[in-house]
Coordinates of C-alpha atoms and ligand atoms in Angstrom, one line a residue:
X1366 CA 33.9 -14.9 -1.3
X1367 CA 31.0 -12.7 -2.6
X1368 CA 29.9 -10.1 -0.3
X1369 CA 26.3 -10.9 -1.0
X1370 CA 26.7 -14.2 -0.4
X1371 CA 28.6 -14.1 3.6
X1372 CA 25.7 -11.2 4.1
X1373 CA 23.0 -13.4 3.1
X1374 CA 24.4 -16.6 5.6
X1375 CA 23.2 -16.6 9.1
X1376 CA 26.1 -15.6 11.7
X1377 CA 26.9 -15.4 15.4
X1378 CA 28.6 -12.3 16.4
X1379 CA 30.3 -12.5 20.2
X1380 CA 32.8 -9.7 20.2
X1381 CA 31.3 -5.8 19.7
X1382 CA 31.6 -3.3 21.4
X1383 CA 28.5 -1.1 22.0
X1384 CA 30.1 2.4 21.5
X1385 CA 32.9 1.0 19.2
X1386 CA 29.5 -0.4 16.9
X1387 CA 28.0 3.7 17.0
X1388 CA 26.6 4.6 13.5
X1389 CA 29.0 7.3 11.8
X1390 CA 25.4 9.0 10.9
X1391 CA 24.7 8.9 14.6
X1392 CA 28.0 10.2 15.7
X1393 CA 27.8 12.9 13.4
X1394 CA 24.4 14.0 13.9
X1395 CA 25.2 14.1 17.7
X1396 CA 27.6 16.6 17.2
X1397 CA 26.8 19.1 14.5
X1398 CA 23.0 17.8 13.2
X1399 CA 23.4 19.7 9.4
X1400 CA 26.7 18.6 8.3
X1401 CA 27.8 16.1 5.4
X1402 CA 30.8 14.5 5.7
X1403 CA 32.9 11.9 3.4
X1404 CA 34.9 10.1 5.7
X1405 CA 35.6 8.3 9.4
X1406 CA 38.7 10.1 9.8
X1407 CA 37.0 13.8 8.6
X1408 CA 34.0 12.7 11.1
X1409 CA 36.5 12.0 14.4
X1410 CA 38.3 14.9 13.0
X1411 CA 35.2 17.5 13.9
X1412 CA 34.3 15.3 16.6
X1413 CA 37.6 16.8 18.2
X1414 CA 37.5 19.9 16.7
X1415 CA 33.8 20.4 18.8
X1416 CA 35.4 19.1 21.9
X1417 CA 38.1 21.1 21.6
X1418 CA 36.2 24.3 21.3
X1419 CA 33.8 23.2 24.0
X1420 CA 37.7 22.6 26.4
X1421 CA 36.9 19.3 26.9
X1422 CA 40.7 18.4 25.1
X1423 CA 43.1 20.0 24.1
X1424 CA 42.7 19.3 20.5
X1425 CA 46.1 19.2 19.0
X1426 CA 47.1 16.7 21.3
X1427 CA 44.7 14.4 19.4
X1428 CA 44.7 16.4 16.0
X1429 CA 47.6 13.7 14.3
X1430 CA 45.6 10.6 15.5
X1431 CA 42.7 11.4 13.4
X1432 CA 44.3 12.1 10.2
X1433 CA 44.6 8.8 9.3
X1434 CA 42.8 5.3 8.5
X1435 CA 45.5 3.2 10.4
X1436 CA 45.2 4.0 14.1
X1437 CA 47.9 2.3 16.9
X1438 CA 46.2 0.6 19.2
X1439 CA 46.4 3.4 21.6
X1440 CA 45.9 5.6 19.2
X1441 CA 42.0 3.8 19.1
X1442 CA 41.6 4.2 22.9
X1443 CA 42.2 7.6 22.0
X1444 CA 39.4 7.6 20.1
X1445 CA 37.1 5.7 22.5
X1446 CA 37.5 8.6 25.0
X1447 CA 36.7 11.4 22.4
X1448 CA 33.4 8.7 21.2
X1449 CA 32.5 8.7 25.1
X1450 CA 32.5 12.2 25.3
X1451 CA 29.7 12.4 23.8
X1452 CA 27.5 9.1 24.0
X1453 CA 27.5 8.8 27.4
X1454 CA 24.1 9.9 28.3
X1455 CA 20.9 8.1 28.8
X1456 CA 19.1 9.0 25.5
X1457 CA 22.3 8.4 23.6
X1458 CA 23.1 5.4 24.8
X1459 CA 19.3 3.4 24.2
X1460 CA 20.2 4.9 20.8
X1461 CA 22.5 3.5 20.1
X1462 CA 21.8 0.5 21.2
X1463 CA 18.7 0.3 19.3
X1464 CA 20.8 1.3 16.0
X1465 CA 23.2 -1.5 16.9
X1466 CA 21.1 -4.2 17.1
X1467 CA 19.1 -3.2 13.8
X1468 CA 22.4 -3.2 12.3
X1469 CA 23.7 -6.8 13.4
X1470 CA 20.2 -7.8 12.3
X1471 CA 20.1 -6.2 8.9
X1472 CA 23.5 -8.0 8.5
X1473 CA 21.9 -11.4 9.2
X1474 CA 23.6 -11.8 12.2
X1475 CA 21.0 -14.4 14.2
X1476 CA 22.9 -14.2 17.6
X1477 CA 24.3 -10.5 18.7
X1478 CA 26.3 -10.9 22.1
X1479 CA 26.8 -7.2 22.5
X1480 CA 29.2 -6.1 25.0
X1481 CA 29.3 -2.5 26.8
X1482 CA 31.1 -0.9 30.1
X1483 CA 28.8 0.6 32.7
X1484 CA 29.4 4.1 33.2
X1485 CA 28.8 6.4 35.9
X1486 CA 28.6 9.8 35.0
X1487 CA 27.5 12.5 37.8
X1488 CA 27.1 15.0 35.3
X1489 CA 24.5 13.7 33.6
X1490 CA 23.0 12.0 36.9
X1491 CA 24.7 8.1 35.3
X1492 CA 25.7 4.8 37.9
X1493 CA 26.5 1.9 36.4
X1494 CA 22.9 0.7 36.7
X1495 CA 21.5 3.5 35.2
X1496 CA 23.2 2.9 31.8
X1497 CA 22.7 -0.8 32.1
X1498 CA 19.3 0.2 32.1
X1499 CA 19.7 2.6 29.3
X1500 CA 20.7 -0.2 27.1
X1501 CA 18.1 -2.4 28.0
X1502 CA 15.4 0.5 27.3
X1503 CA 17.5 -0.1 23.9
X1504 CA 17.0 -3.5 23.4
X1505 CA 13.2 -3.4 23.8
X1506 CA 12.8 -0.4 21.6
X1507 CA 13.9 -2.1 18.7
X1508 CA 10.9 -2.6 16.5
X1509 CA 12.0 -3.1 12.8
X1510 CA 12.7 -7.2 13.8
X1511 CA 11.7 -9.8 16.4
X1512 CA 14.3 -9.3 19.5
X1513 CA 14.8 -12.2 22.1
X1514 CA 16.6 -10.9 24.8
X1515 CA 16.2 -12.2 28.0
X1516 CA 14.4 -15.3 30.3
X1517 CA 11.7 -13.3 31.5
X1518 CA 11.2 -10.8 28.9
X1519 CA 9.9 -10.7 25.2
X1520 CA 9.6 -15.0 24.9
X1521 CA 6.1 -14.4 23.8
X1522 CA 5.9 -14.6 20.2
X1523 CA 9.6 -15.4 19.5
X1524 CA 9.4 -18.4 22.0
X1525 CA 6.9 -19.8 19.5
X1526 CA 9.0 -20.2 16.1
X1527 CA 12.6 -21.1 15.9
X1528 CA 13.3 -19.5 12.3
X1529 CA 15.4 -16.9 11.2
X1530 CA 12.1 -15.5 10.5
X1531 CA 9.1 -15.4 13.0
X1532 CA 5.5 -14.9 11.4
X1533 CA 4.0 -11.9 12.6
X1534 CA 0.7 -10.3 11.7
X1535 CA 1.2 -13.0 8.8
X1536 CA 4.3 -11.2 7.8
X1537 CA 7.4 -12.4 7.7
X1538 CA 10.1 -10.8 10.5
X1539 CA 13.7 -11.0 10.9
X1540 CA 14.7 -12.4 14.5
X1541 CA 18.0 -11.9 16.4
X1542 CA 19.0 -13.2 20.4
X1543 CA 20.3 -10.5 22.1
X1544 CA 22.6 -11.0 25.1
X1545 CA 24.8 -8.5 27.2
X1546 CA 27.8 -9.2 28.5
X1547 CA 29.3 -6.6 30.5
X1548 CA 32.4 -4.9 30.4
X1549 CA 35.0 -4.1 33.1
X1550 CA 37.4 -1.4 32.0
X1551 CA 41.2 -1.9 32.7
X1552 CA 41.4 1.8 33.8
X1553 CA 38.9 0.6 36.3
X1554 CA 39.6 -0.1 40.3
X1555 CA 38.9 -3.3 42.0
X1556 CA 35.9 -2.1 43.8
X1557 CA 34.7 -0.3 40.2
X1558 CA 35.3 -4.3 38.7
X1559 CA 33.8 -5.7 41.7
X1560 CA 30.3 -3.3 41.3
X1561 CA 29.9 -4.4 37.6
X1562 CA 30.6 -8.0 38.7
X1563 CA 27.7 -7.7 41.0
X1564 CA 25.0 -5.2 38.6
X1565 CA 25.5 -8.8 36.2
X1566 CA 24.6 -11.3 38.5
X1567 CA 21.8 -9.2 39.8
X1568 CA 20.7 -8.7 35.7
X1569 CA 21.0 -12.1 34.5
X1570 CA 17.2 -12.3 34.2
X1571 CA 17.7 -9.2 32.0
X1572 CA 20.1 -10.7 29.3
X1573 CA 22.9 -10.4 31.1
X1574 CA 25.2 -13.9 30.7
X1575 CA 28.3 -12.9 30.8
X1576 CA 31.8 -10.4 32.1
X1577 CA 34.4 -9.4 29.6
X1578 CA 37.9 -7.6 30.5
X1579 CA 38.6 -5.0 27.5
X1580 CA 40.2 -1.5 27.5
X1581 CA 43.9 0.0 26.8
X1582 CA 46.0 -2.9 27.5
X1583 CA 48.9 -1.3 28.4
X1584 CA 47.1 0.2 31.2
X1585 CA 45.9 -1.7 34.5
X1586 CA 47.6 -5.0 36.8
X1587 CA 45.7 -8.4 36.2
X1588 CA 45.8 -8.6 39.8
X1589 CA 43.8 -5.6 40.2
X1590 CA 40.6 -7.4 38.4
X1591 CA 41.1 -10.4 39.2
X1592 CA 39.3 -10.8 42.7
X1593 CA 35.9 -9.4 40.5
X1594 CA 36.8 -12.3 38.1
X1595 CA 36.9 -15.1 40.6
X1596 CA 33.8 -14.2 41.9
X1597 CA 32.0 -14.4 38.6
X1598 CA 33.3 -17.2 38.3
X1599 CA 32.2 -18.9 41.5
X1600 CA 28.7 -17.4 40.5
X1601 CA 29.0 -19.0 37.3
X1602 CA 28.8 -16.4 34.7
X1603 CA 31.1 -16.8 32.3
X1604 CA 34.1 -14.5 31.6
X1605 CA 36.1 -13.4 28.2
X1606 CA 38.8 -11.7 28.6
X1607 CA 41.0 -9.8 25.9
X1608 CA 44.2 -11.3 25.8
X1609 CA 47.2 -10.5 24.2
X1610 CA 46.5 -7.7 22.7
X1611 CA 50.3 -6.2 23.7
X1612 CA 53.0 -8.6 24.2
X1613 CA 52.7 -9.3 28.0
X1614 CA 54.2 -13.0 28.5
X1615 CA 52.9 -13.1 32.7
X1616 CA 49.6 -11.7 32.2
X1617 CA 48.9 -13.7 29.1
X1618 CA 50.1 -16.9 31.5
X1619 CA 47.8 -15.9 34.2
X1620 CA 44.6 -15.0 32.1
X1621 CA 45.3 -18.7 30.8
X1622 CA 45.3 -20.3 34.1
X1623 CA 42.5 -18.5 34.9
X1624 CA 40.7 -20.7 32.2
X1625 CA 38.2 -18.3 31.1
X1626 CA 35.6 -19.7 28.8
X1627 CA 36.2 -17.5 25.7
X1628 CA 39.8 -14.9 25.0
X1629 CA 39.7 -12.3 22.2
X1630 CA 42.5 -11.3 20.0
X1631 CA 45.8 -13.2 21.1
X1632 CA 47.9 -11.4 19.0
X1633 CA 50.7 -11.5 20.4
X1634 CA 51.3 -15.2 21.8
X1635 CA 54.4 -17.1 22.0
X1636 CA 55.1 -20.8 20.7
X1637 CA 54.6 -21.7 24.4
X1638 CA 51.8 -19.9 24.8
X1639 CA 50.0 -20.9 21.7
X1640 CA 51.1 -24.6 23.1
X1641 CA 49.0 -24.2 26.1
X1642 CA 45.9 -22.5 24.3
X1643 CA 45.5 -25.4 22.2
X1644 CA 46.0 -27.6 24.8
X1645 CA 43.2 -25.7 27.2
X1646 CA 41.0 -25.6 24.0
X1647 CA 40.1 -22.2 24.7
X1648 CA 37.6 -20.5 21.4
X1649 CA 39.7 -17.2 20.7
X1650 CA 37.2 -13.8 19.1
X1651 CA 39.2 -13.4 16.1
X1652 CA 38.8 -9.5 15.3
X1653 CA 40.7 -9.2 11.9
X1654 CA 39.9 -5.8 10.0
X1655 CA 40.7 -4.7 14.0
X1656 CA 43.7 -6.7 14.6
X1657 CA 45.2 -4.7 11.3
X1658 CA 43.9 -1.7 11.2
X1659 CA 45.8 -1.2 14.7
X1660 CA 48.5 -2.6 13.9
X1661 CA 48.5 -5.3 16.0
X1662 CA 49.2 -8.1 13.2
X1663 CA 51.0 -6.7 9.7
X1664 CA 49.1 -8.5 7.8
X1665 CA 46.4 -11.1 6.9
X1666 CA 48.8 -14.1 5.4
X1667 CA 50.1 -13.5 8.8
X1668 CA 47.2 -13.2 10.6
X1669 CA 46.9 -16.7 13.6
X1670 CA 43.3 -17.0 12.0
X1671 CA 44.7 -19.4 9.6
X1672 CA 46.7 -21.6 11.8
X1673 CA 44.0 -22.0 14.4
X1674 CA 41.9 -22.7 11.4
X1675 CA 43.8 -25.8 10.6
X1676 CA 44.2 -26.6 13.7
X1677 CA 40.7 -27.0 14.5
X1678 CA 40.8 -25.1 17.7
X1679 CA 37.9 -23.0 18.4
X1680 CA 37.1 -19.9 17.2
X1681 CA 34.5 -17.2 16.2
X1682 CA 35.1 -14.5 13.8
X1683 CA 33.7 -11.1 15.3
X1684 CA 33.6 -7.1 14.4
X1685 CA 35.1 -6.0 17.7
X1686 CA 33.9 -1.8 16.6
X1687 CA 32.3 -2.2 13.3
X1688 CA 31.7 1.6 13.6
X1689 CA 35.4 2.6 14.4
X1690 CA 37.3 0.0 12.0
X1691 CA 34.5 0.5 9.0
X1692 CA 33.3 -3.3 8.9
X1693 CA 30.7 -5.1 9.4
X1694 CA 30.1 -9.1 10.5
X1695 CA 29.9 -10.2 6.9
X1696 CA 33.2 -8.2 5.8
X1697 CA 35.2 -9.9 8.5
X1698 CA 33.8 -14.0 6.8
X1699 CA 34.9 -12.0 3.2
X1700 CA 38.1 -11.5 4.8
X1701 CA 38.5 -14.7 6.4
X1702 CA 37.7 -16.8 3.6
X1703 CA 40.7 -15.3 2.0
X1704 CA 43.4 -16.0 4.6
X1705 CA 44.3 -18.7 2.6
X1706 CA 45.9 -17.2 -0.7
X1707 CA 44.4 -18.4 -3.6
X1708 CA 43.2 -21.5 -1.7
X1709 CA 40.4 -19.5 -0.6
X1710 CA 36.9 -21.1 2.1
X1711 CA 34.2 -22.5 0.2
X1712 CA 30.3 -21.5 1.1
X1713 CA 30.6 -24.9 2.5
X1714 CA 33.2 -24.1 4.9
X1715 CA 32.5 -20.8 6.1
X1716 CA 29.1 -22.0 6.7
X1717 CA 29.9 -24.8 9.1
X1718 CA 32.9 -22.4 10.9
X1719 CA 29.3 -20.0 11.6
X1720 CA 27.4 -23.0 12.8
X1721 CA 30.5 -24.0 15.1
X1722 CA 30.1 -20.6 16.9
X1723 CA 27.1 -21.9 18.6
X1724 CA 29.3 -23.8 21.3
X1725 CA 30.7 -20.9 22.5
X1726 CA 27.9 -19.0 22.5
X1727 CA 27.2 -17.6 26.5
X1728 CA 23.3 -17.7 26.7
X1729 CA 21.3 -21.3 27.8
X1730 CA 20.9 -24.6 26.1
X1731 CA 17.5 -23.1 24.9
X1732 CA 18.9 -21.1 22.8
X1733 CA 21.5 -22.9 21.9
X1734 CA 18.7 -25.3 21.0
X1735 CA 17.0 -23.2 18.6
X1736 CA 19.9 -21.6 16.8
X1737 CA 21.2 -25.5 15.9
X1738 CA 17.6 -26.0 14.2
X1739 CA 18.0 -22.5 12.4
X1740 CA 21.2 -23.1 11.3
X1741 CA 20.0 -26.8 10.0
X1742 CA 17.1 -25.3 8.0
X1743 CA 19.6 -23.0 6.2
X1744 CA 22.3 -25.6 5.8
X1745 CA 19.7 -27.6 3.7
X1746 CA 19.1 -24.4 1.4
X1747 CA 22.8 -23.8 1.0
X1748 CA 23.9 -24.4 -2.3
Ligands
6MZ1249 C1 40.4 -3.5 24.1 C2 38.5 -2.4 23.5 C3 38.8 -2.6 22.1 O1 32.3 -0.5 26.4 O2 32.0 1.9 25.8 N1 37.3 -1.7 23.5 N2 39.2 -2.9 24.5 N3 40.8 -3.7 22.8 C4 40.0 -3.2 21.8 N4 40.5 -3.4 20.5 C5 40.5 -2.4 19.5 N5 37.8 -2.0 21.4 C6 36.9 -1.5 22.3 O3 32.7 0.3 24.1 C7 34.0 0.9 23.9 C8 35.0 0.4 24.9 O4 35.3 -1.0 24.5 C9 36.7 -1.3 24.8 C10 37.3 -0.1 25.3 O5 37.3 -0.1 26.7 C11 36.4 1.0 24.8 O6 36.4 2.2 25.6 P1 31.8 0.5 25.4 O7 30.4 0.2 24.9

């Protein structure tokens, strides 16, 4: 499938990470403002270097983890801490936010549900709130297209047009939905989960729809998070969680029975378990420039994108940490329009697997609403 073509098609993107999404301009001109660079590994590469100077790590502990384009999965979260290092500060964080969101935008991406971890940080005078609110002062800074982002907030003009485009000033603007959803780190504790549970339902009027479970799988007890997940639930916001990232037979049973609305990844499912996903209908975020690049699946003829394709089940093809894995929304429909061989998705068909993506989307039927007529007004110019 032509790049130009997948970049030009309106998407839905559900699964990013905010500081997995950073720039590689950004991250490099946070750490050493006058330097040119050629690649991601050479820029994570100084990035340590710096933080190994400043004794923040201890840098050949990390030195052989950024040598190379393929990254384990922990590996990655190795990565995220030495990317947190350094973005977790107010300024940093609306930055990159705003950057973000102009990105997803540029890309065509018509619905951004952009997810991030609240961080408290003491040294830099951070709660959980405080960033929230970092990323919101984000959101509203972006100026380059028309951002709908909340109930309350910024449903003036937008709230007028339904297009892709919104007329402004008689000129024609690019418009995107932003929501947040927000995550809960597995290193986290169960009051920790609990306190991000409750800055979301306290936020919803701010773009906030929705609670997602990411960080190292290998680290953390379901158990632990789960009293914070229950209550979101009962408060109906809707949870994701990332599932299966490692092989972990109980917790992948018990994230099922929870029944959460939407799971990213399963990677590593068994028959049974793929039995019962089907069976719950449950959309899956399938990450796939992610899922390989870590390792996590060998390769893409191998990749479960396919056979949950044919099998009609739900899904939504996402970035997961555009910045980190070098890809963007309109890479990952290249990619997936070639899972099949030489038998390769038409325009037709990845068009209609976008437009599916509204279902699962977290925000209200009015948006919902709108994006069905958008994506009808482009289906008539497809061809
Ligand atoms: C699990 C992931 C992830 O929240 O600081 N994150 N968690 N699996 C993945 N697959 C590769 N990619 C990213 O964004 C970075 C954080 O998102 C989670 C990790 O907790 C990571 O620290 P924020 O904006």
């Amino acid at each position: 499938m032509e790049m130009e073509w997948c970049v030009s098609m309106p998407k839905i993107e559900l699964h990013a990470h905010l500081n997995g999404s950073i720039r590689d301009s950004t991250l490099l001109y946070i750490l050493l403002p006058s330097f040119t660079y050629n690649s991601t590994s050479f820029l994570f590469y100084e990035l340590a270097r710096e933080l190994g100077e400043k004794g923040t790590i201890v840098f050949s502990e990390v030195e052989h983890v950024l040598s190379k384009n393929e990254r384990s999965l922990v590996e990655v979260f190795k990565l995220f801490d030495l990317i947190h290092n350094v973005t977790t500060d107010h300024k940093t964080v609306t930055r990159i936010t705003k950057e973000v969101i102009e990105d997803f935008a540029a890309d065509n991406a018509v619905y951004l549900e952009l997810r991030t971890t609240p961080k408290r940080n003491d040294s830099k005078g951070m709660s959980k709130r405080s960033y929230l609110e970092a990323v919101l002062e984000g959101i509203k800074s972006v100026d380059s297209v028309e951002v709908d982002f909340s109930r309350n907030i910024n449903v003036d003009a937008s709230s007028h047009s339904h297009g892709v485009y919104d007329i402004c000033n008689g000129y024609e603007r690019k418009k995107i939905y932003v929501r947040l959803l927000l995550s809960i780190d597995r290193r986290e504790t169960a009051e920790a989960a609990m306190e991000t549970v409750e800055l979301a339902l306290e936020m919803r009027d701010f773009g906030v729809v929705g609670i997602d479970l990411s960080g190292n799988p290998v680290i953390g007890q379901w158990l632990t998070f789960l009293p914070a997940l229950e209550y979101a639930k009962k408060q109906g916001l809707p949870v994701t969680l990332h599932c299966g990232e490692v092989p972990n037979p109980d917790e992948i049973h018990a994230m099922l029975d929870f029944l959460p609305m939407r799971i990213g990844h399963a990677c590593c499912f068994e028959e049974e378990e793929w039995k019962l996903l089907k069976k719950l209908k449950i959309p899956v975020e399938i990450c796939l420039t992610s899922n390989i690049r870590t390792e996590t699946i060998s390769s893409l003829d191998v990749h479960h994108f396919a056979d949950l394709y044919k099998s009609n089940h739900p899904l939504v093809l996402c970035t997961d940490d555009a910045g980190v894995f070098s890809t963007s929304l309109s890479a990952e429909y290249a990619l997936a329009s070639s899972a099949f061989g030489k038998y390769s998705l038409g325009k037709r068909e990845m068009f209609e697997l976008a437009q599916k993506m509204i279902e699962f989307i977290f925000a209200c039927d009015r948006v919902k609403g709108e994006l069905k007529e958008m994506f009808a007004k482009a289906a008539s110019e497809l061809d």
